[in-house]
Coordinates of C-alpha atoms in Angstrom, one line a residue:
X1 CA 20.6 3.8 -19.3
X2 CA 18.4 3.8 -22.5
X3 CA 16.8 0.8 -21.2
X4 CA 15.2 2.9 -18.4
X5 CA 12.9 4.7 -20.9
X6 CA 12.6 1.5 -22.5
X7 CA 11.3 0.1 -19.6
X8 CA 9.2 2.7 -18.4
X9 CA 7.8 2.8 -22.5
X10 CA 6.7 -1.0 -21.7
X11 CA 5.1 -0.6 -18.6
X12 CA 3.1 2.2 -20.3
X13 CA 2.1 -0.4 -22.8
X14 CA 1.2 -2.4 -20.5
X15 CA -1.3 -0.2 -19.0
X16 CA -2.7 0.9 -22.1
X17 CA -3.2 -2.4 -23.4
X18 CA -5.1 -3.5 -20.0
X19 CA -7.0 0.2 -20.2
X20 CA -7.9 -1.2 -24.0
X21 CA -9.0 -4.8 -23.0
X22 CA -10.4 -4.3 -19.4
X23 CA -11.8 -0.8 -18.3
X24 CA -13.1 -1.9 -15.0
X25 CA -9.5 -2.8 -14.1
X26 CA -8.1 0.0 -15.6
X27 CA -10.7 1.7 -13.3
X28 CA -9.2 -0.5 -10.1
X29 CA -5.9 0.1 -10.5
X30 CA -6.8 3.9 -9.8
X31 CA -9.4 3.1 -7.0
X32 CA -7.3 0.9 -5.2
X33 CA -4.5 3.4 -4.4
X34 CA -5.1 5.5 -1.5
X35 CA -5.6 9.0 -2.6
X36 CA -2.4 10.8 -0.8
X37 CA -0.3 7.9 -2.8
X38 CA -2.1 8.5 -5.8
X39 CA -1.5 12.2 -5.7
X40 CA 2.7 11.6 -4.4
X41 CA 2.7 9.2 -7.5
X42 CA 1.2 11.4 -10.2
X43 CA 4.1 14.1 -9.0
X44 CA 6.9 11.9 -8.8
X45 CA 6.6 9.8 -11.5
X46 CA 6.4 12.9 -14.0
X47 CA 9.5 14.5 -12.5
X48 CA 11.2 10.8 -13.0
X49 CA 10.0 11.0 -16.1
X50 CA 11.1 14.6 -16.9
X51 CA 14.1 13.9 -16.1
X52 CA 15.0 10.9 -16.9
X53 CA 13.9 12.1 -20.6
X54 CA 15.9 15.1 -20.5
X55 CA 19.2 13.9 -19.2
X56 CA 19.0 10.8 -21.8
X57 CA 17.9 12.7 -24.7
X58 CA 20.9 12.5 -26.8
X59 CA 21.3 9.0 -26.5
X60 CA 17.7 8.1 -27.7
X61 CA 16.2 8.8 -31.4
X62 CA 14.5 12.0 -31.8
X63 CA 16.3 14.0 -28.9
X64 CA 14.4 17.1 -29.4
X65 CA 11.0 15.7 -28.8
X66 CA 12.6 13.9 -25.7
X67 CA 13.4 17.1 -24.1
X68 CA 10.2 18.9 -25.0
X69 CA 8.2 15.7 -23.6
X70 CA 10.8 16.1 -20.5
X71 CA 9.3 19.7 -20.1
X72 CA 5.7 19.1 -20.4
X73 CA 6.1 16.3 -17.8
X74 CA 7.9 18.6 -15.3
X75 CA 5.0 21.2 -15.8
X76 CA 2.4 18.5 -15.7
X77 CA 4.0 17.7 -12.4
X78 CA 4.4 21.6 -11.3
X79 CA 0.7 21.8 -12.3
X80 CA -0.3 19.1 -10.0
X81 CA 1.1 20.3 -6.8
X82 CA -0.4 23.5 -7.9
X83 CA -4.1 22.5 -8.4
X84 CA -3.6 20.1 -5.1
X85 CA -5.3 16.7 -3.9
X86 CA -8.6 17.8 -3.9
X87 CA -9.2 19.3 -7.3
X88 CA -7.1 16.2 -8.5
X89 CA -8.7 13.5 -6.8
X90 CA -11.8 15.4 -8.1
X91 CA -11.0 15.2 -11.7
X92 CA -9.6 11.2 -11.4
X93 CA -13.1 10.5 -10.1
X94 CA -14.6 12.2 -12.9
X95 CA -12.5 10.6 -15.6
X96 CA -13.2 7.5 -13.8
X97 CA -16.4 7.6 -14.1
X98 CA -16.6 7.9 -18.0
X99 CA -17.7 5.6 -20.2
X100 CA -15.5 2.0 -21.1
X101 CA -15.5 3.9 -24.4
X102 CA -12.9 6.7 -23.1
X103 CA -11.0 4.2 -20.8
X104 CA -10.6 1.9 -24.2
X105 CA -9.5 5.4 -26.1
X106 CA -7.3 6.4 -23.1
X107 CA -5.6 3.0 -23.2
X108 CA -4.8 3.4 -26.9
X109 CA -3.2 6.6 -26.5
X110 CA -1.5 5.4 -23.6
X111 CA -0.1 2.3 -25.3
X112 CA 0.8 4.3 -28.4
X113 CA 2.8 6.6 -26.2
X114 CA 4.5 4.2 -24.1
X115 CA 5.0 2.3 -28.0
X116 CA 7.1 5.1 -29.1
X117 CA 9.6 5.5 -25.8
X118 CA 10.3 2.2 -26.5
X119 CA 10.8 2.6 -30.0
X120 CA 13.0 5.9 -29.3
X121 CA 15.3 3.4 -26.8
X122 CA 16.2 0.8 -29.5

């Protein structure tokens, strides 16, 4: 089941490395997603995420930072159904809108992130 996190690292790569190279369709993918899928999606995929980490934390390297990543995902995904659509479709337009600078910074963080969950599955 390791390979799940592996596989959810590598897509986050992925992202990151087309947030790096192309901004503007960093910027589409987001645009392109109605807004009531967007805001399912950002909740869903965090409590995947959550859990996924916390159930498979003993298998993977560094268990304790899998579990405290598989708690600030479930209260990133709390936080979002508590600040609602509006207020988050607000601030995706405003981070949107940033310069390619951020989006190219963004990517690298993302990349690096989604780097180490598959590093932490091998």
């Amino acid at each position: 089941m390791t390979f799940l996190v592996g596989l959810l690292g590598a897509l986050i790569v992925v992202l990151g490395v087309v947030g790096v190279v192309s901004p503007a369709r960093f910027r589409g993918l987001f645009t392109v997603m109605p807004a009531s899928t967007r805001y399912a999606l950002a909740v869903v995929i965090r409590l995947a995420m959550g859990a996924l980490l916390w159930f498979l934390a003993d298998e993977l390297r560094h268990p304790q930072v899998m579990r405290v990543l598989a708690v600030i995902a479930v209260v990133a995904a709390i936080a979002i159904l508590v600040i609602g659509r509006a207020r988050l479709d607000r601030f995706v337009d405003w981070w949107l809108a940033r310069p390619d600078s951020l989006m190219r910074v963004s990517g690298l963080f993302a990349g690096a992130f989604g780097a180490y969950l598959v590093f932490v599955a091998t």
